[in-house]
XYZ file of C-alpha atoms in Angstrom:
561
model
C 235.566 5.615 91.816
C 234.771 5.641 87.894
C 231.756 4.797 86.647
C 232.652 1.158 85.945
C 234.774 0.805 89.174
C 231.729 1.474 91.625
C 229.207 -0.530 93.399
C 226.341 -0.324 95.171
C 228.425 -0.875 98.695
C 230.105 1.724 98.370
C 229.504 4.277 101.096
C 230.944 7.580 99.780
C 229.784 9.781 99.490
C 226.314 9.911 101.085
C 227.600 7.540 103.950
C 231.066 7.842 105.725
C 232.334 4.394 105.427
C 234.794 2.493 103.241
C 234.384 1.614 99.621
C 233.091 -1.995 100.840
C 230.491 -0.233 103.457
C 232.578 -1.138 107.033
C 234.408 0.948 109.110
C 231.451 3.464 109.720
C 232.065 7.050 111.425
C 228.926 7.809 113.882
C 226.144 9.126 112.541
C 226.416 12.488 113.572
C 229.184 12.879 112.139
C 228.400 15.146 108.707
C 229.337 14.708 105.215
C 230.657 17.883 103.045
C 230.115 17.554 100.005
C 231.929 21.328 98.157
C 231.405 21.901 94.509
C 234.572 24.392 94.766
C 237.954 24.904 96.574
C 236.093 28.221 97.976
C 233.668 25.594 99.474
C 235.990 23.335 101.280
C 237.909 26.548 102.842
C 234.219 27.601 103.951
C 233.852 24.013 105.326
C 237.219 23.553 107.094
C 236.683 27.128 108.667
C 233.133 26.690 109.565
C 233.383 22.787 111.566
C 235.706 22.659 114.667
C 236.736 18.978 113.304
C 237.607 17.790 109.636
C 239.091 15.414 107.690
C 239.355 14.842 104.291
C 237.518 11.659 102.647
C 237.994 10.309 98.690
C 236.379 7.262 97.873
C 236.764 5.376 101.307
C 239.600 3.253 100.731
C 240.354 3.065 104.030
C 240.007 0.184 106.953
C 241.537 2.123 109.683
C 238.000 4.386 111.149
C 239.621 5.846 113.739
C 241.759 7.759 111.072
C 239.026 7.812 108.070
C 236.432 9.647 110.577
C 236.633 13.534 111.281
C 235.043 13.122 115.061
C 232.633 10.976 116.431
C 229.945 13.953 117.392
C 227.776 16.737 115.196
C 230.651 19.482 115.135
C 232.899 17.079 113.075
C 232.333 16.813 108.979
C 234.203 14.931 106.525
C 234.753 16.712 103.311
C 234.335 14.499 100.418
C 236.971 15.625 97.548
C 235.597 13.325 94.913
C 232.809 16.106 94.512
C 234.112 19.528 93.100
C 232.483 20.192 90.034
C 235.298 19.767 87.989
C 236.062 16.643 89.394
C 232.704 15.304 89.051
C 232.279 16.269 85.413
C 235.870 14.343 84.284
C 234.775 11.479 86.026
C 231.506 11.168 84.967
C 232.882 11.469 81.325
C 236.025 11.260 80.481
C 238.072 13.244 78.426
C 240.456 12.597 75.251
C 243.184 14.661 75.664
C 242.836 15.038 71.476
C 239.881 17.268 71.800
C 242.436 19.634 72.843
C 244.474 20.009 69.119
C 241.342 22.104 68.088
C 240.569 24.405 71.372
C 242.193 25.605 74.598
C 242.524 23.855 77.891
C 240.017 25.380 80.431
C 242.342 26.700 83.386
C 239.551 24.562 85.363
C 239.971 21.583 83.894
C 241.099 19.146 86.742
C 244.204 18.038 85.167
C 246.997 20.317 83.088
C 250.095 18.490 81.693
C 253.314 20.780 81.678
C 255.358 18.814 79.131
C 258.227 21.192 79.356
C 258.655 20.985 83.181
C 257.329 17.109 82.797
C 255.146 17.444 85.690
C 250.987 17.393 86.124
C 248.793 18.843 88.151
C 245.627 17.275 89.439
C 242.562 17.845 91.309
C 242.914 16.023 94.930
C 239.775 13.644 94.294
C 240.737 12.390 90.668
C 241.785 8.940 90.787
C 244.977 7.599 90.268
C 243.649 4.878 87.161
C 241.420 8.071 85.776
C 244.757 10.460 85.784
C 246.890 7.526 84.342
C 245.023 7.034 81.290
C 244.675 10.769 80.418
C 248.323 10.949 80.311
C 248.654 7.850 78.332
C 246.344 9.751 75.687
C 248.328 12.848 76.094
C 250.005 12.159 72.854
C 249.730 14.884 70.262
C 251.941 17.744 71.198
C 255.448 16.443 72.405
C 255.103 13.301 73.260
C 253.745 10.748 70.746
C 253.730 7.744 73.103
C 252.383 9.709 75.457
C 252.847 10.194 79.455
C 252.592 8.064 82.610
C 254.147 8.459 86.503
C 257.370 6.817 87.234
C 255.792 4.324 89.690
C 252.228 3.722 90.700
C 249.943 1.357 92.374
C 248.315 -2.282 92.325
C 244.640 -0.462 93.290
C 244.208 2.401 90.940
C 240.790 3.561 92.123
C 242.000 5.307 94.773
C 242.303 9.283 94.636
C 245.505 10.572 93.969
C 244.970 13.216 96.827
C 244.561 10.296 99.299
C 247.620 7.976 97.495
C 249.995 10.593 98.099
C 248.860 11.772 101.385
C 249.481 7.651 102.561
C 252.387 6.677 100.433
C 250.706 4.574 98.476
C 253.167 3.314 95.750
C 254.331 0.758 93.081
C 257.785 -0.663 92.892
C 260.654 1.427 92.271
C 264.122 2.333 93.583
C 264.431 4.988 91.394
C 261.432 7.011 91.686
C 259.949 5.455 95.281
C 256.328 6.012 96.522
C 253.781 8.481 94.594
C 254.625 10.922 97.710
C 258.399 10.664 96.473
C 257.417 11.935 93.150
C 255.422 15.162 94.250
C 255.901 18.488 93.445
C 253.996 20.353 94.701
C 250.590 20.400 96.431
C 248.006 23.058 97.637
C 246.171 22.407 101.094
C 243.015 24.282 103.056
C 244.869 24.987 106.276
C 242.844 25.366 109.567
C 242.572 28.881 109.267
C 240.828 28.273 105.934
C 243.320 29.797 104.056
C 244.751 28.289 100.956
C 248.561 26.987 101.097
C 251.011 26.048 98.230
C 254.068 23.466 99.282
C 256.892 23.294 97.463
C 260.907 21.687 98.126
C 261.595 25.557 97.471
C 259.286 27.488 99.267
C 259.550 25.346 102.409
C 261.311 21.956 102.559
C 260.541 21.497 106.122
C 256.782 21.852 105.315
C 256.941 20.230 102.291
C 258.335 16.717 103.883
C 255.746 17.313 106.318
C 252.990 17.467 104.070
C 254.134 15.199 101.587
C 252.825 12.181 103.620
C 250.326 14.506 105.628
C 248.211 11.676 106.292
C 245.275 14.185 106.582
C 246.388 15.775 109.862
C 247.892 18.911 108.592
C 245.033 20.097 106.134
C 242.709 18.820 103.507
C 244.619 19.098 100.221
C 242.898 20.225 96.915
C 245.749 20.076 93.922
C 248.911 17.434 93.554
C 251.710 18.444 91.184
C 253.281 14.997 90.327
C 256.422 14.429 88.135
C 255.861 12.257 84.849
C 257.827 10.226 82.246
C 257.632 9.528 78.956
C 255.789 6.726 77.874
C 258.277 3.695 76.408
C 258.309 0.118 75.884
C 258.632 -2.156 78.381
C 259.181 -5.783 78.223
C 257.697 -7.568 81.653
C 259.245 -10.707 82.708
C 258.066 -13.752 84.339
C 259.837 -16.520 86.947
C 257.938 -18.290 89.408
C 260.407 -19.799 92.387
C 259.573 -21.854 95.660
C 258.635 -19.347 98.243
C 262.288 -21.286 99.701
C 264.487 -20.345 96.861
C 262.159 -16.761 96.787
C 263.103 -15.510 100.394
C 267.102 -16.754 99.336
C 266.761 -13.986 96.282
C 265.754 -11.422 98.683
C 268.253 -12.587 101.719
C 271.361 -12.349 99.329
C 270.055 -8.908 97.978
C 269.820 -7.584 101.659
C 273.328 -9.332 102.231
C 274.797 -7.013 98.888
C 272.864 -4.135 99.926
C 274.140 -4.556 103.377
C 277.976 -4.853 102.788
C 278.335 -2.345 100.023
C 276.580 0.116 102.716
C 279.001 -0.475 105.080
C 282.096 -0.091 102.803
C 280.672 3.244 101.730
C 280.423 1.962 98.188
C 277.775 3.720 96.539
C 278.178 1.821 93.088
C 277.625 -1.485 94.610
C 274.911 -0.143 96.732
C 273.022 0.811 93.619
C 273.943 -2.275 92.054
C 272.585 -4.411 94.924
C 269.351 -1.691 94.991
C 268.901 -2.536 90.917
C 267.963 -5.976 91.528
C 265.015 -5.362 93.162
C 263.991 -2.363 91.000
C 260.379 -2.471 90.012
C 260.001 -5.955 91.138
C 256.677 -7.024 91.898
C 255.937 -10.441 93.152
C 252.451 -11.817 94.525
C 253.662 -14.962 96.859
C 250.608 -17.451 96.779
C 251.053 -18.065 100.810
C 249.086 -21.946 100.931
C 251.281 -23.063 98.529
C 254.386 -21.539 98.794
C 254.889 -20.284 95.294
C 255.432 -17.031 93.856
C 254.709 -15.247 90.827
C 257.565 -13.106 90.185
C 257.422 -9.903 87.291
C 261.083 -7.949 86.297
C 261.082 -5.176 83.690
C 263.515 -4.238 81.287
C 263.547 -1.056 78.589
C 265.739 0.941 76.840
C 269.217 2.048 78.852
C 267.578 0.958 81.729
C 270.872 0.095 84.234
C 271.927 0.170 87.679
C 272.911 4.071 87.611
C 269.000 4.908 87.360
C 268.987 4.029 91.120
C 268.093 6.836 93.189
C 269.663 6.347 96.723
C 267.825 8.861 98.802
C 264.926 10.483 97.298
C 265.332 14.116 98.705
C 263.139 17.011 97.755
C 264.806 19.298 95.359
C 261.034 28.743 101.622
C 257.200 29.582 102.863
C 253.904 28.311 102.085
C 252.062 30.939 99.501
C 248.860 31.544 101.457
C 245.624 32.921 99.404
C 242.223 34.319 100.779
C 239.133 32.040 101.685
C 235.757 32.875 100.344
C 232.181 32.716 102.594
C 230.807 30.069 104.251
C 228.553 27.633 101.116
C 225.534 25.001 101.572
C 227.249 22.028 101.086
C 226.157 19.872 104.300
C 224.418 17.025 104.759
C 223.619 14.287 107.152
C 224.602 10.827 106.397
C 222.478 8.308 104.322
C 222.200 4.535 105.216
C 223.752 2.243 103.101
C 224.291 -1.759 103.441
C 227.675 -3.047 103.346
C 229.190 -5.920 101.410
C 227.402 -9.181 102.838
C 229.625 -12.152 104.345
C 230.459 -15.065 101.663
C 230.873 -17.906 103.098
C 232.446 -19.411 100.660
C 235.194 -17.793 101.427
C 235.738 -19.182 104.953
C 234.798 -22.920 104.068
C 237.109 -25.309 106.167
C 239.458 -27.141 104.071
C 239.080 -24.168 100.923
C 242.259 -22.375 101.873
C 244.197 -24.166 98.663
C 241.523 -23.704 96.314
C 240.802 -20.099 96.623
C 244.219 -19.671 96.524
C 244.516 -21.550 93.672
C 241.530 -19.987 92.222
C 243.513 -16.093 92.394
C 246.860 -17.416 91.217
C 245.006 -18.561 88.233
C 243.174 -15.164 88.089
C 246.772 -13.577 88.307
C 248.002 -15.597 85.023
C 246.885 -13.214 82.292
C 248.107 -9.958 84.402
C 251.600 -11.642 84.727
C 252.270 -12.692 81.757
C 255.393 -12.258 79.778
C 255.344 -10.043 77.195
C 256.531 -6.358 75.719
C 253.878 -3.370 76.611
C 253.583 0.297 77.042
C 254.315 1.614 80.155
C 251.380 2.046 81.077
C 250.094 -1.807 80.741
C 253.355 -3.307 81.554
C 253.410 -2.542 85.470
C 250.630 -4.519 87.534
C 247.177 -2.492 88.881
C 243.718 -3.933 88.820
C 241.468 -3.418 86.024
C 238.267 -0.806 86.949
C 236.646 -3.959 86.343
C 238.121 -6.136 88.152
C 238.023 -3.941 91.249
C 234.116 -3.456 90.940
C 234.597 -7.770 91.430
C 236.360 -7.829 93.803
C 235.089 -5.167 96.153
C 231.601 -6.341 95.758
C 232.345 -10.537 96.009
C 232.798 -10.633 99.715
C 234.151 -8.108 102.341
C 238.078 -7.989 103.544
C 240.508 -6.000 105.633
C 243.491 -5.379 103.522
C 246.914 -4.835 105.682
C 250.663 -3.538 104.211
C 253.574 -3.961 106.300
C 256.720 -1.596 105.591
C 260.260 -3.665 106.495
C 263.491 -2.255 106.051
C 265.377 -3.733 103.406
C 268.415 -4.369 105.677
C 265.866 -7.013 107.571
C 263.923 -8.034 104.981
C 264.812 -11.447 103.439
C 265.864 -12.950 107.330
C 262.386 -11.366 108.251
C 260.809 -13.408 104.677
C 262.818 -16.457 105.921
C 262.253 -16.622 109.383
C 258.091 -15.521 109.260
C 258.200 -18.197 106.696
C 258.940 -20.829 109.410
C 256.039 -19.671 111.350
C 253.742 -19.998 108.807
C 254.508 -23.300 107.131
C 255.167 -24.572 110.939
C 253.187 -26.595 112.972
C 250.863 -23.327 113.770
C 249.981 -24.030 109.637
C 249.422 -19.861 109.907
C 249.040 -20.316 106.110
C 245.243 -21.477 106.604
C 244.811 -18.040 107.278
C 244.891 -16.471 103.863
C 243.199 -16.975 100.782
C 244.740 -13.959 98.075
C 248.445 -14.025 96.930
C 250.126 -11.318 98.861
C 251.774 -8.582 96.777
C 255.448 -8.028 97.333
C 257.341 -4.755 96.143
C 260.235 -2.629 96.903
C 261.093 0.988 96.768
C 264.272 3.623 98.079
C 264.474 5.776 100.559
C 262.663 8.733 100.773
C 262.839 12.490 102.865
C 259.461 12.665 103.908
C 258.914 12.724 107.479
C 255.563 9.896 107.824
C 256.730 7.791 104.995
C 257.538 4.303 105.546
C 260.439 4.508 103.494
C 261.585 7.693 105.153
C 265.136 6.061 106.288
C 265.781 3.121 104.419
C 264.906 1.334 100.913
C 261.811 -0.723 102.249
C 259.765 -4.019 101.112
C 256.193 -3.475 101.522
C 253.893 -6.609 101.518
C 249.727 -6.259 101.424
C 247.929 -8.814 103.039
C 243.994 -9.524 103.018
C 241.986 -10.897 105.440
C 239.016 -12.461 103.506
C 238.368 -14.984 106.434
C 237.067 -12.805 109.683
C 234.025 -10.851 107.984
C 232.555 -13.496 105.606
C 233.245 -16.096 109.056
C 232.043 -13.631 112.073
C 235.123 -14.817 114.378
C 238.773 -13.417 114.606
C 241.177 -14.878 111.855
C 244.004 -16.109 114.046
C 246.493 -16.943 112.194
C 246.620 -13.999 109.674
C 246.950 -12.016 112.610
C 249.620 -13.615 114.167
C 251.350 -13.299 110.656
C 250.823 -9.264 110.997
C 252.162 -9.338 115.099
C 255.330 -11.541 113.447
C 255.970 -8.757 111.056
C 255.227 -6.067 113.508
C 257.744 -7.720 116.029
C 260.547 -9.430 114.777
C 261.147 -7.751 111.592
C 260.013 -4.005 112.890
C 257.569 -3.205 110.198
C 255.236 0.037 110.127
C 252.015 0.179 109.291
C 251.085 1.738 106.277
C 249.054 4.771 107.003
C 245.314 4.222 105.302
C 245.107 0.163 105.808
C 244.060 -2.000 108.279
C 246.268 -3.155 111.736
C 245.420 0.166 113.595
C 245.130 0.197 116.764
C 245.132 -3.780 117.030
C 249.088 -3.796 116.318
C 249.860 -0.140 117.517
C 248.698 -0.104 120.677
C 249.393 3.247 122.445
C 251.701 4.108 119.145
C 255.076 5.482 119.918
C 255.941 7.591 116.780
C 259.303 8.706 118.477
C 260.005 5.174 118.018
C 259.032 3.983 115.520
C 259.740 7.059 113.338
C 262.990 7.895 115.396
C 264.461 10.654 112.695
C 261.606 12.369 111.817
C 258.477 12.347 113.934
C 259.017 14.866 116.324
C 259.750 17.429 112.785
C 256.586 16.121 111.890
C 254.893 17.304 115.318
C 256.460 20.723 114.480
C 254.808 20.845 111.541
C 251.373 20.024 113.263
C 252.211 22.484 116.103
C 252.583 25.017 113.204
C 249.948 24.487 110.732
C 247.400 22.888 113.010
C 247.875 24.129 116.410
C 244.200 23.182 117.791
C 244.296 19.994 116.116
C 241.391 20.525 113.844
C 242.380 17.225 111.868
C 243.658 15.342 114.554
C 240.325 12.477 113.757
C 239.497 10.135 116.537
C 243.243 8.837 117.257
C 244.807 9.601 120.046
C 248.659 8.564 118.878
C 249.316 12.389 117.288
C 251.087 13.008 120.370
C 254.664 14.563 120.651
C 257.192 15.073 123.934
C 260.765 16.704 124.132
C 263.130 16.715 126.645
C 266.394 19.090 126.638
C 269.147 18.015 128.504
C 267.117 15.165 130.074
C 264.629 17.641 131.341
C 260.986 17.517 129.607
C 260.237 20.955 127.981
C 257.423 22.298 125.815
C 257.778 20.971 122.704
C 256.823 23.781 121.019
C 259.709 24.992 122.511
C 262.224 22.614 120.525
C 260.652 23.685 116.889
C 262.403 25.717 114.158
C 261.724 26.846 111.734
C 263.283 23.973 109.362
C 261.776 21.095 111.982
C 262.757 19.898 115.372
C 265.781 21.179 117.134
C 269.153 18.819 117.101
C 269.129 20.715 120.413
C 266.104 18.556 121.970
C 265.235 14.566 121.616
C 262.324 13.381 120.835
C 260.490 11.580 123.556
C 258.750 8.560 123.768
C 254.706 9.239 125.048
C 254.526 8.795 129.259
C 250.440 8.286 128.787
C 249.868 4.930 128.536
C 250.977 1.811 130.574
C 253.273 0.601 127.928
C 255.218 3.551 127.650
């Protein structure tokens, strides 16, 4: 994190935990810390098992930790040299009218090809406001991404690799809007990804997840900086989940007339719409933005990526090892699990909400919602959660709104269960094999749990919100939160990644045969049959994914299988 974003919790990155000090690898486990890309090919060559760690936003250990024994390391990107030095201080892209750009500085703006490229552990809020300030060469306003996130203190190495995203059915998740990227392989060796060079690979990698490499450099598409006029309306969580039914019902019928104009139409309504849906009181705050020729043909149905990976030499082995320190996490508040507070802290945060919501005409850049470095240092230090995100397809998700919605204002009163607004937004589809938006335009909604670890027990009914989601409205998980393996018991990617999951196994099989970055979970698993017989599944990969020939088969190790 930046220097005013961080707190004394924090684990990374002399403990492997997350940013709030829970969700602890074992002790054995070691921490890499490289000062170069040279050192984290030494690393990842040296250590049978390795993962790739930012600043531990993460509540899923199984997939944060390398191993669980004293031949597994997790390499901490947030520690190059370069990336140390920009986020200890700074820079103004001005200084740059009078002298050169260092080829190692950790971010270089191409202003002709609109596109940046970034070192893997710079945050996302540290990479946004350089680009904002990149203002005195082409672009006098300045740059930003086309979409980004709530939580900007987050590397941008471990947003893309995780689909992290904003709201936007034109330019979808931050994986939509790569590149390019650059990943240590398991061999060591240095790889460059690119729609061009290998689209197979490239949709593989583009939501990696960690398990095909550690990845050192993003290339990201930006925009031009413009104003933006943010709008407010705050509806009955009723009248709310009606809004998003009778966009679903639009979306729905225009897809099945093959009308792609009212498709984007019904898409447009929901573009960059953000909405945080105060669950104890069933109100919502809801934000719209409108800007220059701004219409319904900047919809972007399908998000598809426009060869082979360029591969580079590793250097020697480096000193960059070291055993974990002991840190204390965030301590329970109580406060926060008080019977009878569940309408005044949520009260309390829609009140906190009013300034970031309010009505008014910005630059980009402060128009669209994210935290404030200060008001994530708050909130990560006030009292420890477990933050969720469920992925729904849009084609279920106002009936899934409206009929969870019963549940929780029912006579099960699930609402008692939450305390923050949950943040509602929307983006397209997207051709990248472990996105949640891979096959459909998707509404994502993040959930915290403030209740269980300030109270010591289970918080019921939040998680019987989460199984509602999971089961009657077939959401994914997103890919760095919490709900693994509570809600994905013995996790069935054939299923619930039908189209793409076995392509992604080819990529593994390919890039990562001895599953170096596997981590503790055991769900990277693919089967294939061929003509209903089971084969290798080696056997059924090409070299542009898995074989039309084959199907992807659901696991046969585990009893629910």
């Amino acid at each position: 994190m930046g220097p005013v974003a961080s707190h004394q919790y924090c684990g990374l990155p002399t403990e492997l935990a997350n940013f709030q000090g829970y969700f602890e690898c074992d002790k054995s486990v070691k921490v890499g810390r490289p000062s170069s890309v040279e050192d984290v090919q030494a690393l990842v060559s040296t250590f049978p098992h390795v993962k790739a760690s930012g600043v531990g936003h993460s509540w899923w250990r199984q997939q944060f930790c390398a191993g669980n024994t004293s031949d597994s390391i997790n390499i901490v990107m947030t520690e190059l040299q370069s990336t140390l030095d920009f986020m200890a201080a700074p820079v103004d892209p001005k200084q740059w009218t009078t002298r050169s750009i260092p080829p190692s500085f950790p971010i270089q703006v191409d202003e002709d090809n609109q596109t940046v490229t970034v070192a893997a552990g710079i945050t996302q809020r540290a990479l946004l406001d350089y680009l904002s300030g990149y203002r005195y060469w082409k672009q006098p306003a300045g740059w930003t991404l086309g979409a980004f996130s709530w939580f900007l203190d987050q590397t941008i190495g471990g947003a893309v690799s995780t689909a992290s995203h904003g709201s936007s059915m034109r330019y979808g998740t931050l994986s939509a809007q790569l590149r390019g990227l650059k990943m240590v392989l398991a061999n060591g060796s240095l790889a460059e990804f690119t729609p061009e060079k290998n689209l197979h690979l490239f949709r593989a990698a583009g939501a990696g997840v960690g398990r095909l490499g550690v990845t050192t450099e993003i290339t990201l598409k930006i925009k031009p900086q413009q104003a933006v006029t943010r709008s407010l309306t705050e509806p009955s969580f009723r009248d709310f989940a009606a809004a998003i039914k009778a966009v679903q019902d639009a979306y729905a019928a225009a897809k099945q007339k093959g009308d792609v104009d009212g498709t984007k139409r019904a898409l447009f309504l929901l573009d960059e719409t953000q909405a945080f849906w105060a669950i104890p009181t069933a109100s919502v705050q809801v934000t719209t933005y409108t800007y220059k020729d701004k219409d319904p043909s900047f919809v972007v149905l399908n998000i598809s990526p426009a060869g082979e990976p360029l591969v580079q030499g590793m250097s020697g082995p480096g000193d960059d090892v070291a055993s974990q320190v002991d840190k204390p996490p965030v301590p329970p508040n109580p406060r926060m699990a008080a019977p009878g507070s569940t309408r005044t802290w949520s009260n309390f945060y829609v009140s906190a909400l009013r300034p970031k919501v309010a009505p008014g005409t910005f630059e980009s850049r402060k128009a669209f919602l994210s935290m404030s470095d200060s008001e994530t240092a708050a909130t990560s230090s006030f009292a420890p959660y477990d933050q969720y995100e469920v992925a729904i397809p849009l084609e279920r998700a106002g009936s899934c709104l409206q009929e969870v919605g019963n549940e929780i204002y029912g006579p099960a009163q699930l609402y008692e269960g939450f305390r923050t607004p949950v943040l509602l937004r929307f983006t397209t589809k997207e051709e990248l094999y472990l996105s949640p938006a891979t096959d459909a335009p998707t509404m994502w909604i993040n959930l915290e749990d403030y209740i269980s670890r300030s109270s010591g027990r289970p918080n019921d009914q939040f998680q019987r919100v989460i199984q509602l989601f999971r089961q009657r409205c077939g959401a994914r998980l997103h890919w760095g939160k919490a709900g693994w393996p509570l809600h994905a018991q013995c996790f069935q990617g054939a299923r619930e990644y039908p189209n793409t999951w076995c392509s992604y196994g080819c990529a593994v099989q390919e890039l990562d045969p001895a599953s170096k970055f596997a981590s503790e979970w055991d769900g990277w698993s693919w089967q294939a049959t061929c003509a209903g017989q089971k084969v290798p599944f080696a056997s059924c990969c090409t070299a542009s994914g898995f074989s039309a020939e084959c199907t992807c088969a659901v696991r046969s190790d585990c009893s629910t299988a």
